[in-house]
Tab-separated table of C-alpha atoms in Angstrom:
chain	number	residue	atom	x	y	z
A	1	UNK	CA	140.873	156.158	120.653
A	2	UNK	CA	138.816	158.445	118.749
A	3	UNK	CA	137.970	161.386	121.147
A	4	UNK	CA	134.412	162.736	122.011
A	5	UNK	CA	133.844	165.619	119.845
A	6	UNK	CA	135.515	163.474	117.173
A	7	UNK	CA	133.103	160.921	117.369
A	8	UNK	CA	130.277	163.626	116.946
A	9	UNK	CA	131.612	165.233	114.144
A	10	UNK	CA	132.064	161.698	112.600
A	11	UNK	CA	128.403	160.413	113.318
A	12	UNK	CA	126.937	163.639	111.946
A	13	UNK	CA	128.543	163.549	108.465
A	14	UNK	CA	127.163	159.596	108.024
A	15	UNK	CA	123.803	160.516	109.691
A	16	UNK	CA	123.039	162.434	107.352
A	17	UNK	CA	111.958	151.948	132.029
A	18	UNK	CA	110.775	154.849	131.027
A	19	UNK	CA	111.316	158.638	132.379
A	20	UNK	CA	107.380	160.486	133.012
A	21	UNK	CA	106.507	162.894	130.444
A	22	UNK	CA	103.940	165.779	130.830
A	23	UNK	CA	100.688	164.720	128.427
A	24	UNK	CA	102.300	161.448	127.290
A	25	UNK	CA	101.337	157.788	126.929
A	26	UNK	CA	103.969	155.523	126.631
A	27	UNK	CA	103.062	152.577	125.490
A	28	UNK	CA	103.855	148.590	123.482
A	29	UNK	CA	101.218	148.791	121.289
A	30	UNK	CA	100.192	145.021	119.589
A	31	UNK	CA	103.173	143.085	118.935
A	32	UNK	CA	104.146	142.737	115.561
A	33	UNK	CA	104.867	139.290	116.448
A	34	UNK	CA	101.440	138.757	117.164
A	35	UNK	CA	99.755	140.856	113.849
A	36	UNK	CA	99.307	139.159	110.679
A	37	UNK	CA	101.821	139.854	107.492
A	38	UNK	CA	100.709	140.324	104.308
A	39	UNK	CA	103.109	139.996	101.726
A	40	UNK	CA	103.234	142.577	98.585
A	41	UNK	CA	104.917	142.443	95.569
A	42	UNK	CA	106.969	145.634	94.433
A	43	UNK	CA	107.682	145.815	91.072
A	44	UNK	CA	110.424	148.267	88.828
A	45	UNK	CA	109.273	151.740	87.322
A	46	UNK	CA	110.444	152.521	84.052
A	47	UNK	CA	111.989	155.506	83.661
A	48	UNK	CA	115.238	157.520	82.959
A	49	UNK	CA	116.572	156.671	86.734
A	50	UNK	CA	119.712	154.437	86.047
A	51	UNK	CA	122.062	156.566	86.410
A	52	UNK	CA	120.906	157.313	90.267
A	53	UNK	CA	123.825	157.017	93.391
A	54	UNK	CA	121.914	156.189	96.244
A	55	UNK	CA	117.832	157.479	96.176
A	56	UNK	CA	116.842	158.713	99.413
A	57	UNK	CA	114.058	160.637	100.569
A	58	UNK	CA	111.018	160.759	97.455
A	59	UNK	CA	108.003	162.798	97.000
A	60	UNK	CA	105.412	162.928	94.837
A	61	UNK	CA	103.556	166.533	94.411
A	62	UNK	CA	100.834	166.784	91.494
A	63	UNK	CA	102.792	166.716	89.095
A	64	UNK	CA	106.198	166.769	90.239
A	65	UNK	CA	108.362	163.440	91.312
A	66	UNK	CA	111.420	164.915	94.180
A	67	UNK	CA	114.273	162.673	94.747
A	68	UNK	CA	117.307	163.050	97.233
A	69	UNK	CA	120.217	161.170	96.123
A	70	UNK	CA	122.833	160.914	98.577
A	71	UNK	CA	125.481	159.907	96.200
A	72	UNK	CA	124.402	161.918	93.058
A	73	UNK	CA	127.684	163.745	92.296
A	74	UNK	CA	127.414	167.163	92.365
A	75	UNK	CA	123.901	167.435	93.454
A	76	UNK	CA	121.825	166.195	96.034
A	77	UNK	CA	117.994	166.167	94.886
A	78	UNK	CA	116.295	165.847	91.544
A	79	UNK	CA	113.224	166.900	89.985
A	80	UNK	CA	111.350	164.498	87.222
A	81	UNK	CA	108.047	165.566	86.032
A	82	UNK	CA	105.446	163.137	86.876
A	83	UNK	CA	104.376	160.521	85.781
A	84	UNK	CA	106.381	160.861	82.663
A	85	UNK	CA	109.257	160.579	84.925
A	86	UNK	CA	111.381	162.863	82.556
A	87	UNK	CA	114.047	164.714	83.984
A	88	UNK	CA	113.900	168.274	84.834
A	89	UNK	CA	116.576	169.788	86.858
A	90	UNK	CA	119.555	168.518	89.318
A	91	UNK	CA	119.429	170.841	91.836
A	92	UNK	CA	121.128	171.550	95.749
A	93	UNK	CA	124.910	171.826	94.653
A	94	UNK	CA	127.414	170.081	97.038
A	95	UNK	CA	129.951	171.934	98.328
A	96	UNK	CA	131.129	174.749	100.612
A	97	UNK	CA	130.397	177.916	98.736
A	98	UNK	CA	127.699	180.202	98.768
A	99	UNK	CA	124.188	178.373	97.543
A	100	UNK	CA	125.673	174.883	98.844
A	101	UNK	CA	125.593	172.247	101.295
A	102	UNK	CA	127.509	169.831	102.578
A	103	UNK	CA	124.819	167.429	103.580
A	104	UNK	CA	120.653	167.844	103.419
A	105	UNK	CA	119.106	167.126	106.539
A	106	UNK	CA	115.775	166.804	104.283
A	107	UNK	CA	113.782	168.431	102.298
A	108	UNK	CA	109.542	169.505	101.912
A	109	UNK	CA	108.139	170.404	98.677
A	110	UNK	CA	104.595	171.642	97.763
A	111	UNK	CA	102.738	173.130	94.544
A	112	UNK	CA	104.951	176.020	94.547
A	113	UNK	CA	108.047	175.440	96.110
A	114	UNK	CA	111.007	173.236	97.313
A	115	UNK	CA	112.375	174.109	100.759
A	116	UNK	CA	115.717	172.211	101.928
A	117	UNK	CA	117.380	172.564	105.050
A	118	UNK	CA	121.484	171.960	105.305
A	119	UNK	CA	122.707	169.499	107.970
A	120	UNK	CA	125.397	171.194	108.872
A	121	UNK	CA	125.221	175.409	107.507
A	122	UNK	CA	122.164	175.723	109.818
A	123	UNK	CA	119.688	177.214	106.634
A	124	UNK	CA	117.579	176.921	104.616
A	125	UNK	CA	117.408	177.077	100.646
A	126	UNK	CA	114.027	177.540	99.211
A	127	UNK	CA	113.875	177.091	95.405
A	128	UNK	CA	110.469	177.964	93.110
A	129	UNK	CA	109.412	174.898	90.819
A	130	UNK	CA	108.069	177.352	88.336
A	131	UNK	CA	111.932	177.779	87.893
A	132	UNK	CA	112.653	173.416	88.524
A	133	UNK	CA	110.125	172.588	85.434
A	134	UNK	CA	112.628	174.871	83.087
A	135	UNK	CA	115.965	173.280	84.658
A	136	UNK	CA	116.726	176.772	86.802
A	137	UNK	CA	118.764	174.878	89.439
A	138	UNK	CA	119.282	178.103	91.723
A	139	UNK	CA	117.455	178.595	94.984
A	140	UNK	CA	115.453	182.112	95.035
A	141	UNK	CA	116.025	182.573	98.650
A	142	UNK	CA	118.553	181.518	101.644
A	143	UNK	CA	117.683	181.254	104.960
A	144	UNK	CA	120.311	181.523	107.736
A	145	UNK	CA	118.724	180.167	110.876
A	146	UNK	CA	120.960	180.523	114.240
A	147	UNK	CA	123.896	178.181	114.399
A	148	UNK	CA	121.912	176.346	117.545
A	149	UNK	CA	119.683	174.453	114.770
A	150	UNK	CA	122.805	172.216	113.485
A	151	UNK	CA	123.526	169.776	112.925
A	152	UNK	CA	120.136	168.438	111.518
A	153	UNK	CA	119.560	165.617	111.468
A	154	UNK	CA	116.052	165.603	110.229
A	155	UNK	CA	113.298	168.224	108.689
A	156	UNK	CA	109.888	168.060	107.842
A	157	UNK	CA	107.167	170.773	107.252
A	158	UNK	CA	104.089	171.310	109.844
A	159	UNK	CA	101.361	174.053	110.107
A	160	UNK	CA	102.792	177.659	110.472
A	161	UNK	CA	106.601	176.422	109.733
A	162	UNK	CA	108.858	173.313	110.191
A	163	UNK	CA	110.046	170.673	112.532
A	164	UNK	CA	113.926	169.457	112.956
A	165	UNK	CA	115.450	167.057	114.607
A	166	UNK	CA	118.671	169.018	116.011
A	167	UNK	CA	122.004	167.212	117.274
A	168	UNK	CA	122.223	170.184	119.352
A	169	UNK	CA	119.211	170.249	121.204
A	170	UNK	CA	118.124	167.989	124.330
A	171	UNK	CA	114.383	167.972	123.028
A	172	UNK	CA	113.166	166.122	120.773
A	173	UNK	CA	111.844	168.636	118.009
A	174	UNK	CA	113.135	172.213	117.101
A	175	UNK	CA	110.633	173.941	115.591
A	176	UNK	CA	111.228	176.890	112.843
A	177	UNK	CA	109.563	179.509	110.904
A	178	UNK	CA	110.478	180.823	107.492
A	179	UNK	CA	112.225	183.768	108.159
A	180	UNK	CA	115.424	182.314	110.466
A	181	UNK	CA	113.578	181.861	113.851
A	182	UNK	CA	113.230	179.412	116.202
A	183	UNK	CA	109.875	178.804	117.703
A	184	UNK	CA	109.872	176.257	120.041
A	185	UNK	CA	111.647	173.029	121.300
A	186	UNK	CA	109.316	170.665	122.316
A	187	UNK	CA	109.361	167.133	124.182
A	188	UNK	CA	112.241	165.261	126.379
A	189	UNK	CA	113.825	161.883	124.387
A	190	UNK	CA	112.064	159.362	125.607
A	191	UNK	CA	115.090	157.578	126.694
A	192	UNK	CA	114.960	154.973	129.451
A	193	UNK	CA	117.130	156.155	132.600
A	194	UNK	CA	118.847	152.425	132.382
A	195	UNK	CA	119.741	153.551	128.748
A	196	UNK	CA	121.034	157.138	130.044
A	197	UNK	CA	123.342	155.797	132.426
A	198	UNK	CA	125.385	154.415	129.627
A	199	UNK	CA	126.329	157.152	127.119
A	200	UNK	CA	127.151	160.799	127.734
A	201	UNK	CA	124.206	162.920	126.930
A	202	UNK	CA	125.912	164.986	123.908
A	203	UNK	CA	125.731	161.383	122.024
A	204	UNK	CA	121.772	161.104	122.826
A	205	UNK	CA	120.176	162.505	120.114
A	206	UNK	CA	122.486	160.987	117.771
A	207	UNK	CA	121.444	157.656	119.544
A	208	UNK	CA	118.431	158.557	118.882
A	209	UNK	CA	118.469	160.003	115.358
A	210	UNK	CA	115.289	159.687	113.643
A	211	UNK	CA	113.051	159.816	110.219
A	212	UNK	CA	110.137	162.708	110.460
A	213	UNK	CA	106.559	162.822	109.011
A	214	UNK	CA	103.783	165.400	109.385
A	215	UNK	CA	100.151	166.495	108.088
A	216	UNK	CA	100.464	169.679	109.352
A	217	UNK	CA	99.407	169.400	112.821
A	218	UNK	CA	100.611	165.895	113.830
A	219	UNK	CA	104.792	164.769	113.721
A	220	UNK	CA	105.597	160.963	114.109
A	221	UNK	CA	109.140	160.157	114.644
A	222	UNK	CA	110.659	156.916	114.189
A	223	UNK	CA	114.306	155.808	115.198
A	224	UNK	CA	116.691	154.823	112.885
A	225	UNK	CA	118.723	152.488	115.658
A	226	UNK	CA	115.391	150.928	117.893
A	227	UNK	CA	111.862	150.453	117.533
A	228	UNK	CA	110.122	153.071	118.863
A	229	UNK	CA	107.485	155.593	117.378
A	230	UNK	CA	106.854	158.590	118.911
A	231	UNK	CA	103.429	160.733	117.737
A	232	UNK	CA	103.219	164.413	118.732
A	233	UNK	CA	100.267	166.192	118.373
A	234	UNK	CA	101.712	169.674	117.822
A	235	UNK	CA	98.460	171.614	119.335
A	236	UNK	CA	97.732	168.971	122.301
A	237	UNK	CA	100.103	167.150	124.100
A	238	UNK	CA	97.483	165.101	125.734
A	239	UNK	CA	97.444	163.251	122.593
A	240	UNK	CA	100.718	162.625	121.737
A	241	UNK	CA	101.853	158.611	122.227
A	242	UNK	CA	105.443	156.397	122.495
A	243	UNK	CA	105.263	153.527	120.811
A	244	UNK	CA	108.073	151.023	122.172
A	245	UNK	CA	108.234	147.734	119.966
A	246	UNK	CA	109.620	144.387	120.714
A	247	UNK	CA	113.008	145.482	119.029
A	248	UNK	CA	113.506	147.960	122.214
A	249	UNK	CA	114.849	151.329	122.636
A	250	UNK	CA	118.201	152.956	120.729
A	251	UNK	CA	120.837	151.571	122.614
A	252	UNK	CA	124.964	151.171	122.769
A	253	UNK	CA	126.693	148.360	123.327
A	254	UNK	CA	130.244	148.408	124.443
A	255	UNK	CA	132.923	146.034	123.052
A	256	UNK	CA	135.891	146.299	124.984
A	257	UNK	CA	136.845	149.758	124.978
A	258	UNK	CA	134.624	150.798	121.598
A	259	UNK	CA	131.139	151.460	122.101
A	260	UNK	CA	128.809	150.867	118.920
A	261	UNK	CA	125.636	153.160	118.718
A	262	UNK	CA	122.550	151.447	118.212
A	263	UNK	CA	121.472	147.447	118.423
A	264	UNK	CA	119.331	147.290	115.494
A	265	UNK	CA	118.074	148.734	112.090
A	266	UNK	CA	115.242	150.581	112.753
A	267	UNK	CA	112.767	152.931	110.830
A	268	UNK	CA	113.855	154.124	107.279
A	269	UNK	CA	110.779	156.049	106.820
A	270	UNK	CA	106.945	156.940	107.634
A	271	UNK	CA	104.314	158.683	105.960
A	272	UNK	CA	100.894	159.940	107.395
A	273	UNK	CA	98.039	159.176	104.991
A	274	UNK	CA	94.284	159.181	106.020
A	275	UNK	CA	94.753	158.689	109.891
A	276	UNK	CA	97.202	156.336	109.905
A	277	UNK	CA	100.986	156.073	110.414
A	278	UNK	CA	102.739	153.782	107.395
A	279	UNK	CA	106.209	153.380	108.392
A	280	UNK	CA	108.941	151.343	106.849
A	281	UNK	CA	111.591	149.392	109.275
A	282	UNK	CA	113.651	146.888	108.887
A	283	UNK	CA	114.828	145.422	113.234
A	284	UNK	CA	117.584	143.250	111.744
A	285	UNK	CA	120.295	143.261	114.284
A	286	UNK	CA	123.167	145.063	113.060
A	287	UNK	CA	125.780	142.797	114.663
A	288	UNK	CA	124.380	140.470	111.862
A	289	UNK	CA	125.634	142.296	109.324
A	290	UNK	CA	127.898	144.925	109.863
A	291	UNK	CA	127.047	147.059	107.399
A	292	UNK	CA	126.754	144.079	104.627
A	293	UNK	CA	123.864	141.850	103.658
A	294	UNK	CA	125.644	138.758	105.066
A	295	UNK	CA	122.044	137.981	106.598
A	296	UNK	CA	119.463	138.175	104.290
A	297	UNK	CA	117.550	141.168	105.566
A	298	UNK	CA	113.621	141.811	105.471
A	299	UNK	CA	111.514	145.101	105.200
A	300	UNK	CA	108.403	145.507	106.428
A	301	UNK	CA	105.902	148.375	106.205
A	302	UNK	CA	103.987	148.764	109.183
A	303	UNK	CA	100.580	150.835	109.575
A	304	UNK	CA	99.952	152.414	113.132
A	305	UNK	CA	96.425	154.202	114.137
A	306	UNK	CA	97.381	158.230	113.842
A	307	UNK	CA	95.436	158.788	117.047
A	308	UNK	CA	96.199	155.587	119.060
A	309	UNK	CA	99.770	154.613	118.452
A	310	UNK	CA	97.889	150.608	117.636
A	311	UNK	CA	99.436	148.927	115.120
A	312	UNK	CA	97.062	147.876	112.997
A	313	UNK	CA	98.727	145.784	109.635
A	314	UNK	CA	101.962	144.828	108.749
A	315	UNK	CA	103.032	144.138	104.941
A	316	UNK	CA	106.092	142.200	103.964
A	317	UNK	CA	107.712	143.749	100.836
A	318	UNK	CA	109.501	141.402	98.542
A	319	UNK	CA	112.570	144.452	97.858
A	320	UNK	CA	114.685	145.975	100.531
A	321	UNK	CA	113.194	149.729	99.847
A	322	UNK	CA	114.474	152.545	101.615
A	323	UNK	CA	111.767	155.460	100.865
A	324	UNK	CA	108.266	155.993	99.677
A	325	UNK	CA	105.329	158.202	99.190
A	326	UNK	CA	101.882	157.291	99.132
A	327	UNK	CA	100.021	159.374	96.333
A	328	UNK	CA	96.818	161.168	96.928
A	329	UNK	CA	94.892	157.806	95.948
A	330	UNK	CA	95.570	156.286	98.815
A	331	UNK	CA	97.204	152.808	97.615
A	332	UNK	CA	99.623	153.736	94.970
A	333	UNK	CA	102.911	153.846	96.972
A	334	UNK	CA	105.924	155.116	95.209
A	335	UNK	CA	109.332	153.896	96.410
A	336	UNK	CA	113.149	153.490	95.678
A	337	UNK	CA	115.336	150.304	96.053
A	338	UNK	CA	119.082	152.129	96.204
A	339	UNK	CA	120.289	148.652	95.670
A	340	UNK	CA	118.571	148.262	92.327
A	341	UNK	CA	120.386	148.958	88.706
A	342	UNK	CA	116.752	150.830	88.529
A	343	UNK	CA	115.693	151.924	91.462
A	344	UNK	CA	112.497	153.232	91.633
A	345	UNK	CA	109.591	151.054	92.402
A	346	UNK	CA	105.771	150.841	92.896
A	347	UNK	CA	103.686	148.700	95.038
A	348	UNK	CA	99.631	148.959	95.825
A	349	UNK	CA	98.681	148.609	98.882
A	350	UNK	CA	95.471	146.224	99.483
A	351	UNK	CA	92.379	147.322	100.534
């Protein structure tokens, strides 16, 4: 039987009742049982994106388009211009040498640069798009942070610096400057004590492994094995909320003597867009499929109040997407569909 440390090594190269908390309100929020649907259509975008493994993780930045592709070959992310959607620059090398990763924990991109934190090297490579728009694929700066920030399981960017989600840490989020400092780690998992009982605590915040978002001042955190949304408000923890859906809490369930980590699908992704919370998630039960659409699965894209945890809408998408953005318009939603010969996509969202 596969040992402990084993089992945590192996997790972290696929990852990429309720205890009190200080200044938080737990809460079910409306079930989505009990909100409408609306169904949207999502429909292909043309452009030179056939030849993509597996999109991940997209972002739209004026004009810039940022993709991670988790099967890409022999790089990780790519940069189209946008919307022409021509092809700039592969960039984030795989591999073990200097100016390379063996996984990308995530990535945060604005006007001037590209910042992407390693899952497992515990740093940081920052890379100038000045240098992306003329197919310069080398980073002009990396970051060594100390070896307590990996694995990573997650990264976003916030006011002052940036928020992980680290393997290694009992809090929730670790959060980093840009020179190679921690700053803080913030917040207990929210894990019931009937849920704690039944794995070691090393395997925790794997249980719990999550998708980030921010708008600077605000994180939400969504699981990737339960339904649960957690909002922090970085500046006042009075404000920060646990939303616990209908699908439950990450949780294990032994077979014999294996133990499988999680019950369900979960989140795949949020984004926080005027005030609100848009996160995609899927709560098909993953004994259902085992890893294979045996079960036709459904997506839905759920919108939560930024300063309530309510959910407020839930849209049914007609394609299985795994990612999106939501441009500075406010409806136009860019996504990919990794199972799609072309897998970018578009939707609008209704008013």
């Amino acid at each position: 039987m596969m040992g402990c440390k084993q089992f945590l090594e192996a997790i972290c190269l696929v990852c990429a009742g309720i205890s009190p908390f200080l200044g938080m309100s737990c809460r079910s929020g409306a079930k989505p049982s009990e909100t409408e649907i609306v169904k949207i259509a999502v429909v292909p975008l043309p452009g030179d994106t056939a030849f993509l493994g597996y999109a991940a993780q997209i972002s739209v930045v004026d004009t810039m388009m940022y993709l991670q592709d988790n099967r890409g070959g022999e790089t990780f992310l790519r940069a189209y211009a946008y919307p022409s959607l021509k092809p700039l620059c592969k960039f984030v090398t795989r591999g073990k040498g200097p100016e390379e990763m063996l996984a990308v924990s995530g990535y945060t991109a604005d006007k001037d640069s590209v910042r992407v934190f390693a899952a497992q090297e515990h740093e940081m490579a920052v890379y100038a798009v000045s240098d992306l728009c003329r197919g310069i694929n080398k980073p002009v700066r990396v970051i060594e942070y100390p070896q307590s920030c990996m694995p990573a399981l997650a990264f976003c960017g916030v006011k002052g610096g940036f928020a992980l989600q680290n393997s290694s840490s009992a809090y929730r989020l670790t959060l980093i400057d840009s020179s190679g400092h921690i700053q803080a780690e913030k917040y207990d998992i929210p894990v019931s004590e009937t849920e704690r009982k039944k794995v070691q605590p090393e395997l925790i915040p794997y249980l719990w492994q999550s998708v980030l978002a921010s708008d600077g001042a605000v994180v939400a955190v969504g699981t990737k094995l339960g339904d649960v949304l957690e909002i922090y408000d970085l500046e006042d923890s009075l404000r920060n909320r646990v939303v616990r859906g209908e699908g439950g809490e990450p949780a294990v369930s032994h077979k014999g003597r294996g133990m499988q980590m999680g019950t369900i699908s979960g989140f795949y992704a949020l984004d926080i867009a005027d005030g609100k919370v848009y996160a995609l998630f899927d709560g098909s039960r993953l004994a259902d499929y085992n890893g294979q659409d045996a079960v036709p699965r459904k997506i839905f894209l759920r919108v939560y109040d930024l300063s309530t945890g309510e959910l407020e809408r839930i849209y049914e998408l007609d394609r299985h997407i795994s990612s999106f953005d939501i441009l500075t318009d406010g409806k136009t939603v860019i996504a990919t569909d990794p199972n799609a010969e072309h897998q970018l996509c578009t939707f609008t969202l209704p008013e």
